Coordinates of C-alpha atoms and ligand atoms in Angstrom, one line a residue:
M1 CA 7.6 -19.8 17.2
A2 CA 5.3 -19.1 14.2
S3 CA 1.7 -20.1 14.8
G4 CA -1.1 -21.3 12.3
Y5 CA -2.8 -17.9 12.7
L6 CA 0.0 -16.2 10.9
S7 CA -0.7 -17.6 7.5
R8 CA -3.8 -15.6 7.4
L9 CA -2.3 -12.3 8.6
M10 CA -0.7 -10.9 5.5
S11 CA -2.6 -8.5 3.4
T12 CA -2.8 -9.5 -0.3
P13 CA -1.2 -7.2 -2.8
E14 CA -4.6 -6.4 -4.4
A15 CA -6.0 -5.2 -1.0
Q16 CA -3.1 -2.7 -0.7
P17 CA -3.6 0.8 -2.2
E18 CA -1.2 2.1 -4.9
N19 CA 0.6 4.4 -2.4
T20 CA 0.7 2.3 0.7
M21 CA 3.3 4.6 2.2
E22 CA 1.0 7.6 2.1
A23 CA -1.9 5.5 3.4
I24 CA 0.2 4.3 6.3
V25 CA 1.5 7.7 7.3
S26 CA -2.0 9.1 7.2
L27 CA -3.5 6.2 9.2
A28 CA -0.5 6.5 11.8
K29 CA -1.4 10.1 12.3
R30 CA -5.3 9.8 12.2
R31 CA -5.3 6.9 14.7
G32 CA -2.5 8.0 17.0
F33 CA 0.3 5.6 16.1
V34 CA 3.0 8.1 15.1
F35 CA 3.2 11.9 15.0
Q36 CA 5.9 14.2 13.8
S37 CA 7.9 15.5 16.6
S38 CA 7.3 19.1 17.7
E39 CA 4.6 19.3 15.1
I40 CA 3.1 22.6 16.3
Y41 CA 6.5 24.2 15.6
G42 CA 6.6 22.8 12.1
G43 CA 8.0 19.4 13.0
F44 CA 11.7 18.5 13.5
N45 CA 13.3 16.5 10.7
G46 CA 14.3 12.9 11.7
F47 CA 12.4 12.8 15.0
F48 CA 9.1 11.3 15.8
D49 CA 6.6 10.8 18.6
Y50 CA 4.5 7.7 19.3
G51 CA 0.9 8.1 20.2
P52 CA -1.3 5.9 22.5
L53 CA -1.7 3.1 19.9
G54 CA 1.9 3.4 18.6
V55 CA 3.4 3.2 22.1
E56 CA 1.5 0.0 22.8
L57 CA 2.6 -1.5 19.5
K58 CA 6.2 -0.6 20.1
K59 CA 6.1 -1.8 23.7
N60 CA 4.7 -5.2 22.4
I61 CA 7.5 -5.5 19.8
R62 CA 10.1 -4.8 22.5
D63 CA 8.4 -7.3 25.0
C64 CA 8.1 -10.1 22.4
W65 CA 11.8 -9.7 21.6
W66 CA 12.9 -9.5 25.2
N67 CA 10.8 -12.6 26.2
D68 CA 12.1 -14.6 23.3
M69 CA 15.6 -13.4 23.3
V70 CA 16.3 -13.2 27.1
R71 CA 13.7 -14.6 29.3
R72 CA 12.9 -17.8 27.3
R73 CA 16.6 -18.6 26.7
D74 CA 19.1 -19.9 29.2
D75 CA 22.1 -18.5 27.5
V76 CA 21.2 -14.8 27.1
V77 CA 21.1 -12.2 29.9
G78 CA 20.0 -8.6 29.6
I79 CA 21.5 -5.2 30.7
E80 CA 20.7 -1.6 30.3
T81 CA 23.7 0.8 29.9
S82 CA 23.9 4.6 29.8
I83 CA 23.2 6.6 26.6
I84 CA 26.2 8.9 27.2
M85 CA 29.3 6.8 27.9
H86 CA 32.9 7.7 28.4
P87 CA 34.2 9.4 25.2
K88 CA 37.1 6.9 25.1
V89 CA 34.5 4.1 24.4
W90 CA 33.9 5.7 21.0
E91 CA 37.6 6.2 20.3
A92 CA 38.3 2.6 21.0
S93 CA 35.3 1.3 19.1
G94 CA 36.5 3.2 16.0
H95 CA 33.3 5.5 15.9
V96 CA 35.2 8.9 16.4
A97 CA 37.4 8.2 13.5
G98 CA 35.2 6.2 11.2
F99 CA 31.5 6.5 11.9
T100 CA 31.0 8.6 8.9
D101 CA 28.9 8.9 5.7
P102 CA 30.0 10.6 2.6
L103 CA 28.3 14.1 2.4
V104 CA 27.8 16.2 -0.7
D105 CA 26.6 19.8 -0.7
C106 CA 24.8 21.7 -3.4
K107 CA 26.4 25.1 -3.2
V108 CA 23.4 26.9 -4.6
S109 CA 20.4 25.3 -3.0
K110 CA 22.2 24.3 0.2
N111 CA 20.7 20.9 0.1
R112 CA 22.8 18.0 1.5
Y113 CA 23.0 14.5 0.0
R114 CA 24.5 11.3 1.0
A115 CA 27.0 10.6 -1.8
D116 CA 26.0 6.8 -1.9
Q117 CA 22.4 7.7 -2.3
L118 CA 23.0 10.3 -5.2
F119 CA 23.2 8.6 -8.5
W120 CA 24.4 9.8 -11.9
S121 CA 25.2 8.7 -15.4
P122 CA 27.0 10.0 -18.4
V123 CA 24.8 10.7 -21.3
V124 CA 26.2 8.8 -24.3
V125 CA 25.2 9.4 -27.9
D126 CA 26.8 7.5 -30.7
G127 CA 29.6 6.6 -28.3
N128 CA 30.3 10.2 -27.2
V129 CA 29.6 11.7 -23.7
V130 CA 27.4 14.7 -24.3
G131 CA 26.5 15.5 -20.8
Y132 CA 25.6 14.1 -17.3
V133 CA 22.3 13.4 -15.4
S134 CA 21.6 12.7 -11.7
A135 CA 18.8 11.3 -9.6
L136 CA 18.3 10.4 -5.9
E137 CA 18.2 6.7 -4.8
S138 CA 14.7 5.3 -5.2
E139 CA 12.9 2.3 -6.7
K140 CA 13.0 4.1 -10.0
T141 CA 16.5 5.6 -10.1
T142 CA 17.5 4.1 -13.4
E143 CA 14.2 5.0 -15.1
E144 CA 14.5 8.6 -13.8
L145 CA 18.1 8.7 -15.1
Q146 CA 17.0 7.4 -18.5
A147 CA 14.2 9.9 -18.8
A148 CA 16.6 12.8 -17.9
A149 CA 19.1 11.6 -20.5
E150 CA 16.4 11.5 -23.2
S151 CA 15.3 15.0 -22.2
L152 CA 19.0 16.3 -22.3
K153 CA 19.4 14.9 -25.7
R154 CA 16.2 16.5 -26.9
K155 CA 17.1 19.9 -25.3
K156 CA 20.5 19.9 -27.0
A157 CA 19.0 18.8 -30.3
I158 CA 21.5 16.1 -30.7
Q159 CA 21.0 13.5 -33.4
G160 CA 22.0 9.9 -33.0
T161 CA 21.5 6.8 -30.8
L162 CA 21.3 7.3 -27.0
A163 CA 23.0 4.5 -25.0
P164 CA 21.2 3.1 -22.0
V165 CA 22.2 5.0 -18.8
V166 CA 24.7 3.4 -16.4
A167 CA 23.8 4.3 -12.8
K168 CA 26.8 5.0 -10.5
D169 CA 26.8 6.6 -7.1
F170 CA 28.5 9.9 -6.4
T171 CA 31.5 8.3 -4.5
E172 CA 32.4 6.8 -7.9
A173 CA 32.7 10.0 -9.7
S174 CA 36.1 11.4 -10.7
A175 CA 37.1 15.0 -9.9
E176 CA 36.3 16.1 -13.4
Q177 CA 32.9 14.3 -13.4
V178 CA 32.1 15.9 -10.0
S179 CA 32.5 19.2 -11.6
L180 CA 30.1 18.3 -14.5
I181 CA 27.3 16.3 -12.8
P182 CA 24.1 18.4 -12.2
S183 CA 22.7 18.8 -8.7
P184 CA 19.2 17.3 -8.4
A185 CA 18.1 20.6 -6.9
T186 CA 19.2 23.1 -9.5
G187 CA 20.1 21.0 -12.6
N188 CA 23.4 22.8 -12.8
P189 CA 26.8 21.4 -11.7
D190 CA 26.8 22.9 -8.2
L191 CA 27.8 19.9 -6.2
T192 CA 31.0 19.7 -4.0
P193 CA 33.1 16.6 -3.9
P194 CA 32.1 14.0 -1.2
R195 CA 33.6 14.6 2.3
S196 CA 33.4 12.5 5.5
F197 CA 30.7 13.5 7.9
N198 CA 30.6 12.0 11.4
M199 CA 27.1 10.9 12.4
M200 CA 27.6 11.0 16.1
F201 CA 25.7 13.7 18.0
Q202 CA 28.1 15.7 20.3
T203 CA 27.3 17.2 23.6
N204 CA 29.2 18.6 26.5
V205 CA 29.2 17.1 30.0
G206 CA 29.6 19.3 33.0
A207 CA 29.7 23.1 33.4
M208 CA 32.7 23.7 30.9
T209 CA 32.0 23.8 27.2
D210 CA 35.4 23.0 25.8
A211 CA 37.2 20.2 24.0
S212 CA 37.7 18.3 27.3
S213 CA 34.0 18.0 28.0
V214 CA 32.9 16.6 24.6
A215 CA 30.8 13.5 24.8
Y216 CA 28.5 11.6 22.4
L217 CA 25.0 10.3 22.4
R218 CA 25.6 6.6 21.6
P219 CA 25.0 5.7 17.9
E220 CA 24.4 2.1 18.8
T221 CA 23.7 0.1 22.0
A222 CA 26.2 -2.6 21.2
Q223 CA 29.2 -0.9 22.8
G224 CA 27.4 -1.1 26.2
M225 CA 27.6 -4.9 26.1
F226 CA 31.3 -5.0 25.3
V227 CA 32.3 -2.4 27.9
D228 CA 30.2 -4.3 30.6
F229 CA 31.5 -7.7 29.4
K230 CA 33.7 -8.4 32.4
N231 CA 31.0 -7.0 34.9
V232 CA 28.5 -9.5 33.6
V233 CA 31.0 -12.4 33.6
D234 CA 32.1 -11.7 37.1
T235 CA 28.6 -11.3 38.6
N236 CA 26.7 -14.0 36.7
R237 CA 27.2 -17.7 36.3
V238 CA 27.5 -17.4 32.6
K239 CA 29.4 -19.9 30.5
L240 CA 30.4 -19.7 26.8
P241 CA 28.6 -19.5 24.5
F242 CA 26.4 -16.8 26.1
G243 CA 24.8 -13.5 24.9
I244 CA 24.2 -10.1 26.5
A245 CA 21.2 -8.2 25.1
Q246 CA 20.1 -4.7 25.5
I247 CA 17.1 -2.5 24.2
G248 CA 17.6 1.3 24.0
K249 CA 17.6 4.5 22.1
S250 CA 20.4 5.3 19.7
F251 CA 21.1 8.5 17.9
R252 CA 22.6 9.2 14.5
N253 CA 22.9 12.5 12.8
E254 CA 21.7 11.0 9.4
I255 CA 22.4 13.3 6.4
T256 CA 19.0 12.5 4.8
P257 CA 16.5 11.0 7.2
R258 CA 13.7 9.7 5.2
N259 CA 10.9 7.1 4.5
F260 CA 9.1 8.1 7.6
I261 CA 10.4 6.2 10.7
F262 CA 12.7 3.9 8.5
R263 CA 15.7 6.3 8.9
S264 CA 15.4 8.7 11.7
R265 CA 18.0 10.5 13.9
E266 CA 16.7 9.2 17.2
F267 CA 15.6 5.4 17.1
E268 CA 15.5 2.4 19.2
Q269 CA 17.7 -0.7 18.9
M270 CA 17.4 -4.2 20.1
E271 CA 21.0 -5.7 20.0
M272 CA 22.5 -8.9 21.4
E273 CA 26.2 -9.8 21.5
Y274 CA 26.7 -13.6 21.5
F275 CA 30.1 -14.5 22.8
I276 CA 31.7 -17.8 21.5
H277 CA 35.1 -19.5 22.0
E278 CA 37.7 -18.3 19.6
D279 CA 37.9 -21.8 18.2
A280 CA 34.2 -22.3 17.9
D281 CA 32.5 -22.8 14.5
W282 CA 31.6 -19.1 14.1
D283 CA 30.0 -19.7 10.6
K284 CA 27.6 -22.3 12.0
C285 CA 26.7 -20.0 14.9
H286 CA 26.2 -17.0 12.4
K287 CA 23.8 -19.1 10.4
E288 CA 21.9 -20.2 13.4
W289 CA 21.3 -16.7 14.5
I290 CA 20.3 -15.6 11.1
E291 CA 17.6 -18.3 11.1
W292 CA 16.5 -17.4 14.6
C293 CA 16.0 -13.9 13.7
R294 CA 14.1 -14.8 10.6
Q295 CA 11.8 -17.1 12.5
W296 CA 11.3 -14.4 15.1
L297 CA 10.1 -12.0 12.4
L298 CA 7.7 -14.6 11.2
S299 CA 6.4 -15.2 14.8
I300 CA 5.3 -11.5 15.1
G301 CA 3.4 -11.7 11.7
L302 CA 5.8 -10.6 9.0
P303 CA 5.1 -12.5 5.8
E304 CA 7.9 -14.7 4.6
S305 CA 7.4 -13.5 1.1
H306 CA 8.6 -10.0 2.1
L307 CA 11.8 -11.3 3.7
S308 CA 15.1 -12.0 2.0
L309 CA 18.8 -12.3 2.9
Y310 CA 21.6 -10.1 1.7
A311 CA 25.2 -11.2 2.4
H312 CA 27.6 -8.2 2.3
P313 CA 30.3 -8.9 -0.3
K314 CA 33.7 -9.8 1.3
E315 CA 35.5 -6.8 -0.2
K316 CA 33.1 -4.3 1.4
L317 CA 33.4 -5.7 4.9
A318 CA 35.3 -4.0 7.7
F319 CA 38.8 -5.5 8.0
Y320 CA 37.9 -7.4 11.3
S321 CA 34.5 -8.6 10.1
R322 CA 34.2 -12.3 9.1
G323 CA 30.7 -11.9 7.5
T324 CA 27.5 -9.8 7.7
V325 CA 24.2 -10.9 6.5
D326 CA 21.2 -8.5 6.5
I327 CA 17.6 -9.7 6.7
M328 CA 16.0 -7.5 4.1
F329 CA 12.3 -6.4 4.1
K330 CA 10.2 -5.4 1.1
Y331 CA 9.0 -2.0 2.2
P332 CA 6.7 0.0 -0.1
F333 CA 9.7 2.1 -1.1
G334 CA 11.9 -0.9 -1.9
V335 CA 13.7 -3.8 -0.4
Q336 CA 15.9 -2.4 2.6
E337 CA 17.8 -3.6 5.6
L338 CA 15.7 -4.6 8.6
W339 CA 18.1 -6.7 10.7
G340 CA 21.9 -6.9 10.5
I341 CA 23.6 -10.1 11.7
A342 CA 27.3 -9.6 11.9
A343 CA 30.3 -11.9 12.8
R344 CA 32.7 -9.4 14.4
G345 CA 35.5 -11.7 15.6
S346 CA 37.2 -10.5 18.8
Y347 CA 37.6 -6.9 17.5
D348 CA 35.5 -5.1 20.0
L349 CA 36.7 -6.7 23.1
T350 CA 40.3 -6.4 22.0
Q351 CA 40.0 -2.7 21.2
H352 CA 38.6 -2.1 24.7
A353 CA 41.3 -4.2 26.3
N354 CA 44.0 -2.2 24.5
A355 CA 42.4 1.2 25.2
S356 CA 41.5 0.7 28.8
G357 CA 44.5 -1.5 29.8
K358 CA 42.0 -3.9 31.3
P359 CA 42.2 -7.4 29.7
Q360 CA 38.9 -8.7 28.4
E361 CA 39.8 -12.5 28.5
L362 CA 38.3 -15.7 29.7
F363 CA 40.3 -18.7 30.9
D364 CA 39.9 -22.0 28.9
E365 CA 39.9 -24.9 31.3
A366 CA 40.8 -27.4 28.6
S367 CA 43.9 -25.7 27.1
K368 CA 44.7 -23.7 30.4
K369 CA 45.1 -20.7 28.2
K370 CA 43.5 -17.2 28.3
F371 CA 41.6 -16.1 25.1
V372 CA 39.4 -13.3 24.0
P373 CA 36.0 -14.5 22.9
H374 CA 34.6 -13.8 19.5
V375 CA 31.1 -12.4 19.0
I376 CA 28.1 -12.8 16.7
E377 CA 25.8 -9.7 16.7
P378 CA 22.2 -9.5 15.6
A379 CA 21.2 -5.8 15.6
V380 CA 17.7 -4.6 14.7
G381 CA 15.8 -1.4 15.0
V382 CA 12.4 -1.4 16.7
D383 CA 11.1 1.5 14.5
R384 CA 12.0 -0.5 11.3
I385 CA 10.0 -3.4 12.6
F386 CA 7.2 -1.2 13.5
L387 CA 7.1 0.2 9.9
A388 CA 7.4 -3.3 8.5
V389 CA 4.3 -4.6 10.4
L390 CA 2.2 -1.6 9.5
A391 CA 3.3 -1.9 5.8
A392 CA 2.7 -5.7 5.6
G393 CA -0.6 -5.5 7.5
Y394 CA -2.3 -2.5 5.9
A395 CA -5.2 -3.2 3.6
E396 CA -8.2 -1.5 2.1
E397 CA -11.1 -3.9 1.2
D398 CA -14.6 -3.8 -0.2
V399 CA -17.0 -5.4 2.2
T400 CA -20.7 -6.0 1.9
D401 CA -22.9 -5.4 4.9
E402 CA -26.1 -7.4 5.9
K403 CA -28.2 -5.0 3.7
G404 CA -26.0 -5.7 0.7
N405 CA -24.3 -2.4 0.6
V406 CA -20.7 -2.4 -0.4
E407 CA -18.3 -0.2 1.7
K408 CA -14.6 0.2 2.1
R409 CA -12.9 -0.9 5.2
T410 CA -9.4 -0.2 6.3
V411 CA -7.8 -3.0 8.2
L412 CA -4.5 -3.5 9.9
R413 CA -3.6 -7.2 10.1
L414 CA -1.3 -7.2 13.0
S415 CA -0.4 -10.4 14.8
P416 CA -2.2 -10.8 18.1
R417 CA 1.3 -11.0 19.7
I418 CA 2.0 -7.3 18.9
A419 CA -1.5 -5.7 18.3
P420 CA -1.9 -2.7 20.5
V421 CA -5.4 -3.6 21.7
K422 CA -6.1 -7.4 21.9
V423 CA -9.9 -7.4 22.4
A424 CA -12.6 -4.8 22.2
I425 CA -15.6 -5.2 24.4
L426 CA -18.7 -3.9 22.9
P427 CA -22.2 -3.9 24.6
L428 CA -24.7 -4.1 21.8
L429 CA -26.6 -1.1 23.2
K430 CA -25.3 1.7 25.4
N431 CA -28.3 2.4 27.4
K432 CA -29.3 -1.1 28.4
E433 CA -27.7 -1.7 31.8
I434 CA -28.2 -5.4 31.7
L435 CA -25.8 -5.5 28.7
T436 CA -23.3 -2.9 29.9
N437 CA -23.0 -4.5 33.3
R438 CA -22.0 -7.8 31.8
A439 CA -19.6 -6.1 29.3
K440 CA -18.0 -4.0 32.1
A441 CA -17.5 -7.2 34.3
L442 CA -15.8 -8.9 31.3
Y443 CA -13.7 -5.8 30.6
T444 CA -12.5 -5.5 34.1
K445 CA -11.5 -9.1 34.2
L446 CA -9.6 -9.0 30.9
K447 CA -7.8 -5.8 31.8
R448 CA -5.8 -7.5 34.5
N449 CA -3.8 -9.4 31.8
Y450 CA -4.5 -7.8 28.4
A451 CA -4.7 -4.5 26.7
V452 CA -8.4 -4.2 26.0
Q453 CA -10.8 -1.4 25.1
Y454 CA -14.4 -0.8 26.1
D455 CA -16.4 0.9 23.3
D456 CA -20.1 1.7 23.5
G457 CA -20.3 4.6 21.0
G458 CA -22.2 4.4 17.8
A459 CA -23.6 1.5 15.6
I460 CA -21.8 -1.9 16.0
G461 CA -20.6 -1.9 12.5
K462 CA -18.9 1.4 13.1
R463 CA -17.3 0.2 16.1
Y464 CA -15.9 -2.9 14.3
R465 CA -14.3 -0.6 11.6
R466 CA -12.6 1.5 14.3
Q467 CA -11.0 -1.6 15.8
D468 CA -10.1 -2.9 12.3
E469 CA -8.1 0.2 11.7
A470 CA -6.3 -0.1 15.0
G471 CA -5.4 -3.7 14.3
T472 CA -7.5 -5.3 17.1
P473 CA -7.6 -9.0 16.3
W474 CA -11.0 -9.6 18.1
C475 CA -14.2 -7.8 19.1
V476 CA -16.6 -9.3 21.7
T477 CA -20.1 -8.2 21.5
I478 CA -22.4 -8.6 24.6
D479 CA -25.9 -9.0 23.2
F480 CA -29.3 -10.1 24.4
D481 CA -28.4 -13.8 23.7
T482 CA -25.7 -13.4 26.3
I483 CA -28.2 -12.5 28.9
E484 CA -31.2 -14.5 27.9
K485 CA -29.9 -17.7 26.6
P486 CA -28.1 -20.3 28.7
G487 CA -24.3 -20.5 28.6
D488 CA -23.3 -16.9 29.1
T489 CA -21.8 -16.7 25.5
F490 CA -20.7 -13.6 23.6
T491 CA -20.3 -13.0 19.9
L492 CA -16.6 -13.2 18.9
R493 CA -15.8 -11.4 15.7
E494 CA -12.5 -12.0 14.1
R495 CA -10.8 -9.1 12.4
D496 CA -9.4 -10.7 9.3
S497 CA -12.2 -13.1 8.3
M498 CA -15.0 -11.0 9.9
K499 CA -16.4 -14.3 10.9
Q500 CA -18.6 -14.4 14.0
T501 CA -18.8 -17.2 16.4
R502 CA -20.2 -17.7 20.0
V503 CA -17.7 -18.3 22.8
T504 CA -17.8 -18.5 26.6
E505 CA -15.5 -16.4 28.9
T506 CA -13.4 -19.6 29.4
E507 CA -13.0 -20.1 25.7
L508 CA -12.0 -16.4 25.2
F509 CA -9.3 -16.6 27.9
A510 CA -8.0 -19.8 26.3
L511 CA -7.8 -18.2 22.9
L512 CA -6.0 -15.3 24.3
A513 CA -3.5 -17.4 26.2
E514 CA -2.7 -19.3 23.1
Q515 CA -2.4 -16.4 20.7
V516 CA -0.9 -13.6 22.9
Y517 CA 2.5 -14.8 24.2
Ligands
ATP1 P1 21.7 1.5 7.2 O1 22.7 0.9 6.3 O2 20.2 1.3 6.8 O3 22.0 2.9 7.6 P2 23.3 0.4 9.3 O4 23.8 -0.8 8.5 O5 24.1 1.5 9.5 O6 21.8 0.7 8.6 P3 23.5 -0.8 11.8 O7 24.5 0.0 12.3 O8 23.7 -2.3 11.4 O9 22.7 -0.2 10.6 O10 22.3 -0.8 12.9 C1 21.5 -2.0 13.2 C2 20.0 -1.8 13.0 O11 19.6 -0.5 13.6 C3 19.7 -1.6 11.5 O12 19.5 -2.9 11.0 C4 18.4 -0.8 11.5 O13 17.2 -1.8 11.8 C5 18.5 0.0 12.7 N1 18.9 1.4 12.3 C6 20.1 1.8 12.0 N2 20.1 3.1 11.6 C7 18.7 3.5 11.8 C8 18.1 4.8 11.6 N3 18.8 5.9 11.3 N4 16.8 4.8 11.9 C9 16.1 3.7 12.3 N5 16.8 2.5 12.5 C10 18.0 2.4 12.2

C-alpha cells in the first residue's frame, strides 16, 4: 500500500520544535482541527470536538481504513451495532466484573490517580531507607524521582551515599509503604490504597431509574461483532477465515484522561474480528495481521522510524489470551500504544454462547463436527491515529522567499490519502475575471471528487502558508500564462518541497487519482 511519495512525508527532527505537543494543540485550535468540548463553559475533561479541518481528516482516516479493511478485501464484511447493548452482553464479556483500573485517591487534594501511572521509590542512604518519593508517569519519571530523592536527603540534612532510585508503580506498594509514600499533590503521605474502579459509563434505559434499568455505554465496539456473529454467518455467504469490522464511538470513564486526544473518555475505534478455524495456525495469522496493520499505518504516511512492536509478556495476558502485540508509536510524550492486535482464542463466542444459551458454532464439513471459531482482533483508535499523523507531520521551517527574506513556515506533512484538503485553487489576482473564471471552472470540476478549497484572499505567498498549515499537499495557481500561453497549464506547487511545475488539467487529475485512494 505504501507509495513513493511517503518517503518524503516525514518531518525531520530538526524541523520539529522543542515542545511539539504544545505546538500541535495550538495549531489544532487555531486552524479548527480540534477544540475542547464545551469550551465556553470551561471545557469538559476527557471530551473533544473536531472542527471543519479535523472532521475531514478524521473522516479520511476512517474511509481509508474502511476501504482497505472491508471494501478491498474479499474476506471482511462490515457492520454497525448499537452503542447501548443489552447489559448481559457486558456481564458475559467480563466487563462488568473486570473492566477496571486501579484508582488511588489523595485524601487532602481530592486528586485521583491511576495506581499503575503513579510511581514511587524508597530513598536509600548508605543502605538505609530514609523516606519515600513519588512522581507521575512521564518520559522523565526516573529523573524526577532521583531529583526528589536528592532534595529529600538535603532537606533532612542526611550525610552518606544516596543509592539510585528504583521506580515502582503504586500497585507494587505494601500496606506500610502506602502509608508512607507522599502524594504528588501535597508532598505528604495522603494516598489511599488502590481500589478497583470500573471504567464503564452507566446510564438508565426507560422511565424507571433503578437497578433493573441500568445499561452501559459500550467501552469497545468488539462485542457487537461477537453478538452479531450468527446473524452475519446466516445472512452472508462468508466462509472461514473471515472478518467482521466496525467503526464507532466507545466510552471509557478514564481516571486520568491526558495527552490531548490520546486518552479521552469518548473516542472512536476501528476494530475487526477475524474468525479462524479452531485448528488453524493462529500464530501465523496473528503475525500476518500485525504486518498488515503496520503496512496500513505506513500507507497513510506514518514514518517507519516512529513505529515499534511490543509483545505483552505471557504472565500479564488474560487467561484466555494466546498473545497480544501492540504497535507502538513515538508520540512527543513518549512511546505509547497505537494499535493492539490480540489473539483471543474462542473466549468471546464461548462466553456469549454460555450466557445466552444460543450456540455460536460452525459445522466443519471435513470432520463433520461442530466447533467454536477462534479470533484475531486488531483494535485501533481513530483519535490516536489522528494525533500520530499530526505529531509526525508537524514542522516549523526557515524558508527564503524570492527577495531573499527568511521567514518561518509551519507545515503539516500529511499524506494526500488523509489530508483534509487535497488541492487549493488560487487565482493569481482576485479582481481579474479572466483568471477567476478559469479558477472557478477548475474548482467546480475538482469538487465533484475531491475536497478542494478556493482561496483568492491576500498575497499568493500568504495563501501558500495557510495551506501548508492545513496540510494541503498541492496548490494550483491560475496565472496569466494559463490564459495567454497555449496548453491551458497551471502552476502546481508542492507543499513539502515547495517546488513549482506547470501541469495541465488532465495531468492534475491523473496525479490525484494516483495519490488519493
Ligand atoms: P490503554 O492501555 O492505552 O488504555 P487499551 O489497551 O485499554 O489502551 P484497547 O482496549 O486495546 O486499549 O483498545 C483498542 C484501541 O483503542 C487502543 O489501541 C487505542 O488506540 C484505542 N483507545 C483505547 N482507549 C482509548 C482512550 N481512552 N482514548 C482514545 N483511544 C483509546
